[in-house]
Coordinates of C-alpha atoms in Angstrom, one line a residue:
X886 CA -59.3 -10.6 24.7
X887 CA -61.5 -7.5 24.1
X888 CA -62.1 -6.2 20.3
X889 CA -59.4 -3.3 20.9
X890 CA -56.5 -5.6 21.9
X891 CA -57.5 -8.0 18.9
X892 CA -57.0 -4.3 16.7
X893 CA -53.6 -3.1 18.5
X894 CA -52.5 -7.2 18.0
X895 CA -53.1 -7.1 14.5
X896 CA -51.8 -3.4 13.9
X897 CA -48.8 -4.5 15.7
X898 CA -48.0 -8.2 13.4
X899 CA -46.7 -6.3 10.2
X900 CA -44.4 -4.0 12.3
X901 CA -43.1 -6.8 14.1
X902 CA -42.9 -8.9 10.9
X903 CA -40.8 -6.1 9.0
X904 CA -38.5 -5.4 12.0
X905 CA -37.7 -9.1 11.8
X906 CA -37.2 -9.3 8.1
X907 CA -35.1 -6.2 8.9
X908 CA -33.0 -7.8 11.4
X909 CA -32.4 -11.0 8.9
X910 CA -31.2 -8.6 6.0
X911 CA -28.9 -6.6 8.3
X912 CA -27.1 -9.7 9.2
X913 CA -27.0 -10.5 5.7
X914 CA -25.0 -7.4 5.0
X915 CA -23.4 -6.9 8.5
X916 CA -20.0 -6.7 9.1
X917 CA -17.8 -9.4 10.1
X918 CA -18.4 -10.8 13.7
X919 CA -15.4 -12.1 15.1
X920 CA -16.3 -14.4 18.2
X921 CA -13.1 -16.6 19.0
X922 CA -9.2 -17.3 18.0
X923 CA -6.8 -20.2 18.9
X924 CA -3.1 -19.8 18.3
X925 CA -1.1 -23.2 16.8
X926 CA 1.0 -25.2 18.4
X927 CA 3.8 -23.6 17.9
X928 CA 1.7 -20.4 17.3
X929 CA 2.8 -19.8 14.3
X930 CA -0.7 -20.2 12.9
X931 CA -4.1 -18.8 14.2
X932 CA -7.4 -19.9 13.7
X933 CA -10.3 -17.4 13.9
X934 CA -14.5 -18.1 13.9
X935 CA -17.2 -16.2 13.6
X936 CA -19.7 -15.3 11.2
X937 CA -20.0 -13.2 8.5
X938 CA -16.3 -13.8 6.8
X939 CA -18.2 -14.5 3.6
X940 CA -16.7 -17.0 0.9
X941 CA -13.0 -16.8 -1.0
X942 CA -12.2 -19.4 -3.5
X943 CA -8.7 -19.1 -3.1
X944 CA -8.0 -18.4 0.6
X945 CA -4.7 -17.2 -0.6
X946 CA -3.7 -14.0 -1.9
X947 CA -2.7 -13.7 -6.0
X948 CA 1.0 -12.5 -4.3
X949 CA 2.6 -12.0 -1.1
X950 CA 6.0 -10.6 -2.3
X951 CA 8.8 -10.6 0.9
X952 CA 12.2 -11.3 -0.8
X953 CA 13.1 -13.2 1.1
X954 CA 9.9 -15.8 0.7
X955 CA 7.4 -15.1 -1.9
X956 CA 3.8 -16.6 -2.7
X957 CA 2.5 -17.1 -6.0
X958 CA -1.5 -18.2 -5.2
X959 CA -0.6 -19.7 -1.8
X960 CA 2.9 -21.6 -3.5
X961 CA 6.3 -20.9 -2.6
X962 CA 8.1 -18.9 -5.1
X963 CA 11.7 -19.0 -4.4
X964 CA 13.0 -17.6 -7.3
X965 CA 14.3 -14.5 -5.8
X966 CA 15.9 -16.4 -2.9
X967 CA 19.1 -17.0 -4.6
X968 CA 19.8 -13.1 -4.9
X969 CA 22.2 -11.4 -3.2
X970 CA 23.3 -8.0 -1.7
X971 CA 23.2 -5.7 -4.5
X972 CA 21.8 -7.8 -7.0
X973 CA 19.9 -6.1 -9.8
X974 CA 16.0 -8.1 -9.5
X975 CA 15.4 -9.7 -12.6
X976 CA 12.1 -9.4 -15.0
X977 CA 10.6 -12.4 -16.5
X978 CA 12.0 -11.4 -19.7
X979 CA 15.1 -12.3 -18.2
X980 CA 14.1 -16.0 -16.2
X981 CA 11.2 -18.0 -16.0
X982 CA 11.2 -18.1 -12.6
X983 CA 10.7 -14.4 -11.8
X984 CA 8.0 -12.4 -10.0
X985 CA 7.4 -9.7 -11.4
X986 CA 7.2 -9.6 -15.2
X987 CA 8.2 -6.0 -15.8
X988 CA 10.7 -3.2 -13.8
X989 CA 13.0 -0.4 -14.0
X990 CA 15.4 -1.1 -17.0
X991 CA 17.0 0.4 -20.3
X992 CA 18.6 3.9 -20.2
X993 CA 17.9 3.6 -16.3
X994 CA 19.6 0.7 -15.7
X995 CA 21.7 2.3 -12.7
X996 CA 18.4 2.7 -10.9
X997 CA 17.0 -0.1 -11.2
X998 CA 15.3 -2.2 -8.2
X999 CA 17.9 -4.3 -6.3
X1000 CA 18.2 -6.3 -3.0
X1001 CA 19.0 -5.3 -0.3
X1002 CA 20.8 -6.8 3.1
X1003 CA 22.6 -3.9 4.4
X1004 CA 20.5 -1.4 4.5
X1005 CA 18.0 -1.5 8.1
X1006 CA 14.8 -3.9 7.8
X1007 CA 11.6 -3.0 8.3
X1008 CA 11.1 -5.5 11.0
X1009 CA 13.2 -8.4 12.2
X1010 CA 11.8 -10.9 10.1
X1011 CA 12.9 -9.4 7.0
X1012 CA 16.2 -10.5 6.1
X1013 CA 15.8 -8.6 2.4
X1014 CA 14.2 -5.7 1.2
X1015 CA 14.1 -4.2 -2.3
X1016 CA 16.1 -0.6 -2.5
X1017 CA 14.8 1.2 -5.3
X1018 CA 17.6 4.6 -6.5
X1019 CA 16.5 7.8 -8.5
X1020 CA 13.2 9.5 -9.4
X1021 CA 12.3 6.3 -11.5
X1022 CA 12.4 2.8 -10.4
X1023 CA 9.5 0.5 -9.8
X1024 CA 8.5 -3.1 -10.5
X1025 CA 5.5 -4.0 -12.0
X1026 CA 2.6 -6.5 -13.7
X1027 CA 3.0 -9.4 -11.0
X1028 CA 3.8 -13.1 -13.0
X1029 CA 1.1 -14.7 -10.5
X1030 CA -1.5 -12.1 -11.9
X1031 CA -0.8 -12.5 -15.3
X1032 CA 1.6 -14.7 -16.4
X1033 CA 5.4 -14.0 -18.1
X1034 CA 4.1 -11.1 -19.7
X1035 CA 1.7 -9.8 -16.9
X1036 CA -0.5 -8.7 -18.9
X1037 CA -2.6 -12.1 -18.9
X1038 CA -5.1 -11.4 -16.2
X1039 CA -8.1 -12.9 -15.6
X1040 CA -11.4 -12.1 -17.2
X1041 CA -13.2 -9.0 -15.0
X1042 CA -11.8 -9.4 -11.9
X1043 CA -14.0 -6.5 -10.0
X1044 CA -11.5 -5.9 -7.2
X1045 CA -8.1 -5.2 -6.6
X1046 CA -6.3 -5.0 -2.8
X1047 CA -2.9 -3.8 -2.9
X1048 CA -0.9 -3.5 0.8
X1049 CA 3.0 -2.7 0.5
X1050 CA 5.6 -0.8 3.1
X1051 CA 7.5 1.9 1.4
X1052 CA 10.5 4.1 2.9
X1053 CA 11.7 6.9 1.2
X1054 CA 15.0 8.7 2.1
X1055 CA 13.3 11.9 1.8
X1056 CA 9.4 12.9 1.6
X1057 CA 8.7 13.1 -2.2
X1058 CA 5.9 16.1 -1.6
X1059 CA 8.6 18.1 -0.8
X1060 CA 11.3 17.3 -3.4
X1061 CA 12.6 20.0 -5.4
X1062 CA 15.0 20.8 -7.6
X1063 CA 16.6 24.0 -8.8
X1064 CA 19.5 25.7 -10.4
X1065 CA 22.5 27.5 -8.4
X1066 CA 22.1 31.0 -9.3
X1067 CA 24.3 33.3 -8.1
X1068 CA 26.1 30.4 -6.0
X1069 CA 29.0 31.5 -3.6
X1070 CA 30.6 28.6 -1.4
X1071 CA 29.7 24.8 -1.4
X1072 CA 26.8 23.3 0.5
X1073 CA 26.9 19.9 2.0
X1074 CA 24.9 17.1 1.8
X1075 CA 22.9 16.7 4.7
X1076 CA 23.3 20.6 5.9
X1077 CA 20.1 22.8 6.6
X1078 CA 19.3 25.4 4.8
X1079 CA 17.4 28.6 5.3
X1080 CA 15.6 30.1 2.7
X1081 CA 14.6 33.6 3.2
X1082 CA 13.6 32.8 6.6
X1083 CA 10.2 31.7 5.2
X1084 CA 10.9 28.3 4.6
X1085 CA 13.9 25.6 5.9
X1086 CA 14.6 22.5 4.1
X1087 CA 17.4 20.0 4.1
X1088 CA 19.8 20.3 1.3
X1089 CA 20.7 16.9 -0.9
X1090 CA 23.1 17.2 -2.8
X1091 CA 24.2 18.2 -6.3
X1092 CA 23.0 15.7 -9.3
X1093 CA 24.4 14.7 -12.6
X1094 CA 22.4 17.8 -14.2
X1095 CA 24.4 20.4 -11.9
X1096 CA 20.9 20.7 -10.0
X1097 CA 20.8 21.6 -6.5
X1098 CA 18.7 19.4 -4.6
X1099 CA 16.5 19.8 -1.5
X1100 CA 13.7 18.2 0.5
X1101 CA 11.3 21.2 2.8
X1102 CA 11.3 20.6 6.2
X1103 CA 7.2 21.1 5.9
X1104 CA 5.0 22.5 2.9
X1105 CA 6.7 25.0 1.5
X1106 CA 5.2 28.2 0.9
X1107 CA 3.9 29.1 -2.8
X1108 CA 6.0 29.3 -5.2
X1109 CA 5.9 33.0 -5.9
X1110 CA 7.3 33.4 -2.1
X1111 CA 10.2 31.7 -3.0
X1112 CA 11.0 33.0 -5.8
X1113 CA 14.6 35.1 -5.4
X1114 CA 14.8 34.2 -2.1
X1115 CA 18.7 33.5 -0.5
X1116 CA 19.3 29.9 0.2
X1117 CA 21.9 30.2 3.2
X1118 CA 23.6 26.9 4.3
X1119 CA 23.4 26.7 8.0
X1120 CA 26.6 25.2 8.0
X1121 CA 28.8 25.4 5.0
X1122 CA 27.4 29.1 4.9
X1123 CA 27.0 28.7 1.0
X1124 CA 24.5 30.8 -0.5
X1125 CA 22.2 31.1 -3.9
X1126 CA 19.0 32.2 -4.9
X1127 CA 16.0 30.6 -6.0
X1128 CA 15.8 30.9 -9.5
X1129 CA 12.6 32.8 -10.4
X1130 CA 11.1 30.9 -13.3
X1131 CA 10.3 27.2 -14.0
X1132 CA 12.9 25.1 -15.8
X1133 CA 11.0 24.3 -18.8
X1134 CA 11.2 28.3 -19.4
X1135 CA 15.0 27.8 -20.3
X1136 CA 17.7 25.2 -18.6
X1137 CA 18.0 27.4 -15.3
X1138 CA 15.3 27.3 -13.2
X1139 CA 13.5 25.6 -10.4
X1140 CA 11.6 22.4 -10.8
X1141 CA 8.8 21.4 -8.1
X1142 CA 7.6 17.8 -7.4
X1143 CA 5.5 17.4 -10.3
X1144 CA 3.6 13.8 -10.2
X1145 CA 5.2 11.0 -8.8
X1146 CA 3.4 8.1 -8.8
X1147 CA 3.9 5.2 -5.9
X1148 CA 1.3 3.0 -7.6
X1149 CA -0.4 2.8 -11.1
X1150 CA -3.1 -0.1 -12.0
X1151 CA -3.8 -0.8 -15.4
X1152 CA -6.4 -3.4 -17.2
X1153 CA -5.2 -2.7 -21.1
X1154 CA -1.6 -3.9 -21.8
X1155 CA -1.4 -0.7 -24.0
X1156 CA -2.9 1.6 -21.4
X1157 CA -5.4 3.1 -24.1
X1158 CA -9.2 1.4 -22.9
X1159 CA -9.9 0.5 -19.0
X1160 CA -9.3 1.1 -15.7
X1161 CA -6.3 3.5 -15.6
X1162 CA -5.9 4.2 -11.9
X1163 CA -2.8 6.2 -10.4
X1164 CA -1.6 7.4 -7.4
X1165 CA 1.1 10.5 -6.9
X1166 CA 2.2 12.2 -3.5
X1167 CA -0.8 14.7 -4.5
X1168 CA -3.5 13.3 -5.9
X1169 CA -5.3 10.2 -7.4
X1170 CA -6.5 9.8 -10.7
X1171 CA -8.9 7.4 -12.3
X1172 CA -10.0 8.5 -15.9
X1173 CA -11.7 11.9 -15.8
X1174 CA -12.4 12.0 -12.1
X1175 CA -9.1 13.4 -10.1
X1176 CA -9.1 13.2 -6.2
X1177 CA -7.1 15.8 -4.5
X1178 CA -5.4 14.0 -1.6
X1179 CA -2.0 14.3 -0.5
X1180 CA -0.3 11.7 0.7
X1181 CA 1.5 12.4 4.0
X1182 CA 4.6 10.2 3.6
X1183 CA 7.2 10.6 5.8
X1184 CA 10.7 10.4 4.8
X1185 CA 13.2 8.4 6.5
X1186 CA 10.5 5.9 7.7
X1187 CA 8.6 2.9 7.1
X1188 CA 5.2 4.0 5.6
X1189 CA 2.3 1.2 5.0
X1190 CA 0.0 2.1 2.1
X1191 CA -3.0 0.5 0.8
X1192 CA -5.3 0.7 -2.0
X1193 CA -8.8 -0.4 -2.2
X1194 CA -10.4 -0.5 -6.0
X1195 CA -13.6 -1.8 -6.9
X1196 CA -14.4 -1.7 -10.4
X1197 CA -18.0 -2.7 -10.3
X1198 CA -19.5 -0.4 -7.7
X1199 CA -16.7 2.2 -8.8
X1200 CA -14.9 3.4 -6.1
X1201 CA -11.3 3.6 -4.2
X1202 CA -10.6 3.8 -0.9
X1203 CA -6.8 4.8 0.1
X1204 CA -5.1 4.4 3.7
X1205 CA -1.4 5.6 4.9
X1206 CA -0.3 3.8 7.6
X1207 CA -3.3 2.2 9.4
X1208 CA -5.4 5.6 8.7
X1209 CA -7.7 6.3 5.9
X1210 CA -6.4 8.8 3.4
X1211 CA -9.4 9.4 0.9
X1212 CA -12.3 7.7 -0.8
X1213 CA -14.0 8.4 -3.9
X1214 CA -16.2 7.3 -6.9
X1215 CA -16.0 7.2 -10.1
X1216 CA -17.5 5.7 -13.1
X1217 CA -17.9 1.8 -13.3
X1218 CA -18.3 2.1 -17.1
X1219 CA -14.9 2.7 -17.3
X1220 CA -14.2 -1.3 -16.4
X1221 CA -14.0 -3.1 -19.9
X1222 CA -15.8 -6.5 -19.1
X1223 CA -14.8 -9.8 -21.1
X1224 CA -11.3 -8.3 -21.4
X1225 CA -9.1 -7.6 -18.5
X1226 CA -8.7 -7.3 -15.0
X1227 CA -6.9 -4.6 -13.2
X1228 CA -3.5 -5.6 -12.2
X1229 CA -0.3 -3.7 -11.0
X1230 CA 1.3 -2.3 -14.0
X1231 CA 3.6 -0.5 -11.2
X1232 CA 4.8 0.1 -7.7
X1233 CA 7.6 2.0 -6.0
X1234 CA 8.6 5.6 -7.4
X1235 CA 8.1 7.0 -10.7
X1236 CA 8.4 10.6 -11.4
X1237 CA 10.9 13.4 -12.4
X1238 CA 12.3 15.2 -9.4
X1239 CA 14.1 12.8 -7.0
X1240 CA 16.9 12.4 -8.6
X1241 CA 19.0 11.7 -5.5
X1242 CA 16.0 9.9 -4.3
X1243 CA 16.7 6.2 -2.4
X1244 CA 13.7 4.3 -1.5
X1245 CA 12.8 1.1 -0.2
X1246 CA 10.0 -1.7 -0.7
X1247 CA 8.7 -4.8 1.0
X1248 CA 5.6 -6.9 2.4
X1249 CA 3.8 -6.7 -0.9
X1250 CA 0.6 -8.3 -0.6
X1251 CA -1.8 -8.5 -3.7
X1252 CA -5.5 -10.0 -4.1
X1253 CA -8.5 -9.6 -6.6
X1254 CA -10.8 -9.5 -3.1
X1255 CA -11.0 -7.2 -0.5
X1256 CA -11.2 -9.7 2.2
X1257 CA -8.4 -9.7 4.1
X1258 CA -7.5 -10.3 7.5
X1259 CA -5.1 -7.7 10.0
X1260 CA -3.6 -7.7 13.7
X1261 CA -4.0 -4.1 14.7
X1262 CA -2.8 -2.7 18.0
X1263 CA -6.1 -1.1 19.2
X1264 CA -9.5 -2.7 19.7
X1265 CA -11.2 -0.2 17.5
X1266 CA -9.7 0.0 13.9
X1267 CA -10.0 3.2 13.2
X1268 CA -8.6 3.6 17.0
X1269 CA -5.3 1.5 15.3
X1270 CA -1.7 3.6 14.5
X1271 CA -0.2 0.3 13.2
X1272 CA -1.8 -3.4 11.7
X1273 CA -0.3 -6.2 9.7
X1274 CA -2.2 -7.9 7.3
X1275 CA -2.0 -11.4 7.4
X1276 CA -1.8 -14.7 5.3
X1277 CA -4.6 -16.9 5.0
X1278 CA -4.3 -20.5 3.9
X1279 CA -8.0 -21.4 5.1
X1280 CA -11.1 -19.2 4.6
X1281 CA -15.0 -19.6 4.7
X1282 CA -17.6 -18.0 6.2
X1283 CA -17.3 -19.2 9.6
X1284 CA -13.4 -20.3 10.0
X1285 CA -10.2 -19.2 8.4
X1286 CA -6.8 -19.2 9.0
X1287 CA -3.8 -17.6 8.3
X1288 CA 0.0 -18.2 9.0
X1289 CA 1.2 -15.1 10.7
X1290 CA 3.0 -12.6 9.8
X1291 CA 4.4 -10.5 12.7
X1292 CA 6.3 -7.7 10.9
X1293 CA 6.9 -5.0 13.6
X1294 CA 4.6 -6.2 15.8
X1295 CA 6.5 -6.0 19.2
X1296 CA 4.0 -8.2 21.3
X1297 CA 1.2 -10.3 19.5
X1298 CA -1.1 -10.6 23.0
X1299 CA -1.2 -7.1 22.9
X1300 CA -3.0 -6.8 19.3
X1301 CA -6.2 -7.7 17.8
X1302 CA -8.0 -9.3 15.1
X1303 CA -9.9 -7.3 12.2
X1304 CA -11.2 -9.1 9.5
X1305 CA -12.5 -8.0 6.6
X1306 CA -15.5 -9.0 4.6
X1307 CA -15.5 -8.4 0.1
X1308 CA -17.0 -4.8 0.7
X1309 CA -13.6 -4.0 2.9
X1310 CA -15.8 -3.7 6.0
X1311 CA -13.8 -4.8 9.7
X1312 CA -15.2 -6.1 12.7
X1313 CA -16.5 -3.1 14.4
X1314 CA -14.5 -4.3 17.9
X1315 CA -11.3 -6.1 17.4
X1316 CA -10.8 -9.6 18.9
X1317 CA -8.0 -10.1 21.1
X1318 CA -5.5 -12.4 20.8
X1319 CA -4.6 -15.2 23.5
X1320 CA -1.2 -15.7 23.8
X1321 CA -1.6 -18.6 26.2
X1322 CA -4.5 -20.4 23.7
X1323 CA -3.5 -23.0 21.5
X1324 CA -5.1 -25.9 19.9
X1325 CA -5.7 -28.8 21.6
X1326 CA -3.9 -32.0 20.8
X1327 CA -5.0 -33.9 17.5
X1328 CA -7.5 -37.0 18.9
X1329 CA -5.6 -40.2 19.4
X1330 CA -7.8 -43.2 19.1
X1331 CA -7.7 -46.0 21.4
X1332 CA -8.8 -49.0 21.6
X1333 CA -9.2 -51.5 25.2
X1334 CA -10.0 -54.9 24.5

């Protein structure tokens, strides 16, 4: 070897040597690799390798909330089992047993959360839903999370996953309220309604305030469009106009969505130091730092939202149904450590406007990790228009399982598997699923003399 190839060797070692440490710290802090799966015997569990899942102490989530089973921290909670049809849900207040320590209750006792049988399920697994009434009624601070009073959280928990399916009769962006004015005729519930041939929107009904109520067919134009404009009922032909001041300027007047929240974490019990994390049909707000995202609900349907929070590196990540909504930063210093741990002080509807609002909750799932794992029905996630997350039981780096949880998943063989490591990172490509793989038989041992 001449002198020059001994130089372009030796120029060459540290590049190669970087590259490789390179290489070993990438996989380090590469996503999930996802590199085989194996359905149960009686498929009603699935086993999935690879590398890169990372480690979870409690393969379980804190709560997987379905009415009609729950699971407290991988236990069967069956507490709520013995509800029926129209059932108001207790609090734990109210019995030992319960799963959620707080709820809708006092003067809006009428609205409160209740079970459902009648109304249609999400999927055809779900038996029982919550229904949830009015512009206020939620449950809130999960027993598993922090005990009877739910306030009891463990010390700095950095991460909070929250996946639930919400339905609301009508989209809650586009809830208003306003007074008759000048009202001739009667509309009825259900009707369209034009309104000044700049906007259409479907007319409510009338609520115990003698407010008319409507939901816009789309975003409404601004408010000083509206203002005076005829509201015709297609087909009662009733008419009034829009008033043309707010309501808070005197007791006639028009009222737009305002805030309504579908989730807010808390870490305080009091709500004063913390994380103080909320999320409305129009923006998300996390002490001094607002995000201006709208959620695109969509009324009359099953909508899957989930919130991503970590505390530590200080930033949220939202998705509505299977697509990401928003993500953002904001300040870690706001987490109080040796205290708390963010927890769900509520979830479902709270606001002002939908007062004829009926809404409905289930498939609650709740961890203090982002790991997770989901069936989605494309091979890329961000490809996916529908996922369920599923239920692990088993879970380190290599290996986990999870009982699954089909939901509206028409055809399992037809999905694949994400799964997602504690910075909420997927598989880039989905595994799929073989419907015709199961386990082989457990080892018998025999012995020939």
């Amino acid at each position: 070897m001449n002198a020059q190839s001994l130089y372009r060797k030796a120029k060459a070692a540290p590049v190669l040597m970087f590259a490789a440490l390179s290489a070993v710290a990438f996989h380090i802090n590469a996503a999930p690799t996802v590199s085989g799966a194996v359905l149960g015997e009686d498929s009603s569990t699935l086993t999935i390798v690879g590398t890169g899942f990372g480690q979870k102490p409690q393969a379980a989530p804190i709560l997987l909330d379905k009415l009609d089973t729950s699971y407290e921290n991988g236990a069967v909670n069956s507490a709520y089992q013995i509800l029926e049809h129209g059932d108001k849900v207790p609090t734990a207040s109210e019995s030992n047993f319960s799963i959620w320590a707080a709820g809708s209750s006092g003067a809006w006792e009428s609205v409160r959360p209740a079970v459902t049988s009648s109304h249609q399920p999400r999927h055809d697994e779900s038996k029982e839903h919550y229904f949830l009434r009015g512009q206020n009624s939620t449950l809130g601070n999960p027993v598993a999370h922090g005990g009877q009073t739910g306030w009891n959280t463990p010390t700095d928990d950095k991460q909070l996953y929250v996946s639930w399916w919400y339905k609301p009769k009508f989209p809650p962006q586009r809830y208003w309220r306003i007074s008759p004015v000048s009202l001739t005729g009667e509309y009825i519930p259900g009707e369209p309604l034009n309104i000044g041939g700049i906007a259409k929107a479907t007319f409510i009904g009338i609520d115990s305030d003698g407010q008319l109520n409507l939901a816009f067919n789309e975003k409404p134009p601004t408010t000083k469009e509206l203002l005076g404009s005829t509201i015709v009922g297609i087909e009662s032909g009733a008419k009034s106009l829009f008033p043309d001041q707010h309501i808070s300027a005197s007791s006639i007047g028009y009222e737009s969505p305002g805030s309504q929240k579908y989730i807010r974490v808390w870490e305080d019990p009091a709500g004063k130091e913390g994380i103080r994390f909320s999320w409305t049909q129009m923006h998300q707000t996390i002490g001094t730092t607002v995000n201006w995202a709208e959620a695109p609900l969509q009324g009359g349907k099953w909508n899957h939202l989930e919130l991503e929070l970590d505390t530590q590196k200080g930033f949220a990540r939202l998705h509505v149904n299977s697509k990401k909504l928003t993500e953002f930063s904001f300040d870690p210093a706001l987490d109080r450590e040796g205290k708390w741990s963010p927890t769900v002080a509520l979830i479902g509807l709270e606001g002002k406007v939908g007062r004829l609002q009926e809404s409905h909750l289930d498939d609650i799932y709740i961890d203090n990790t982002l790991q997770r794992v989901v069936l989605a029905n494309a091979k890329s996630i961000n490809d996916a228009t529908h996922y369920e997350v599923q239920q692990p039981v088993k879970w380190d780096d290599q290996s986990i399982t999870v009982i699954i949880h089909k939901g509206a998943i028409p055809d399992i063989s037809a999905y694949y598997i994400f799964v997602f490591d504690d910075q909420g990172n997927p598989n880039k490509e989905g595994y799929p699923i073989c419907g015709d793989c199961k386990l082989p038989p457990a080892k018998i041992d025999l012995s020939i003399e």
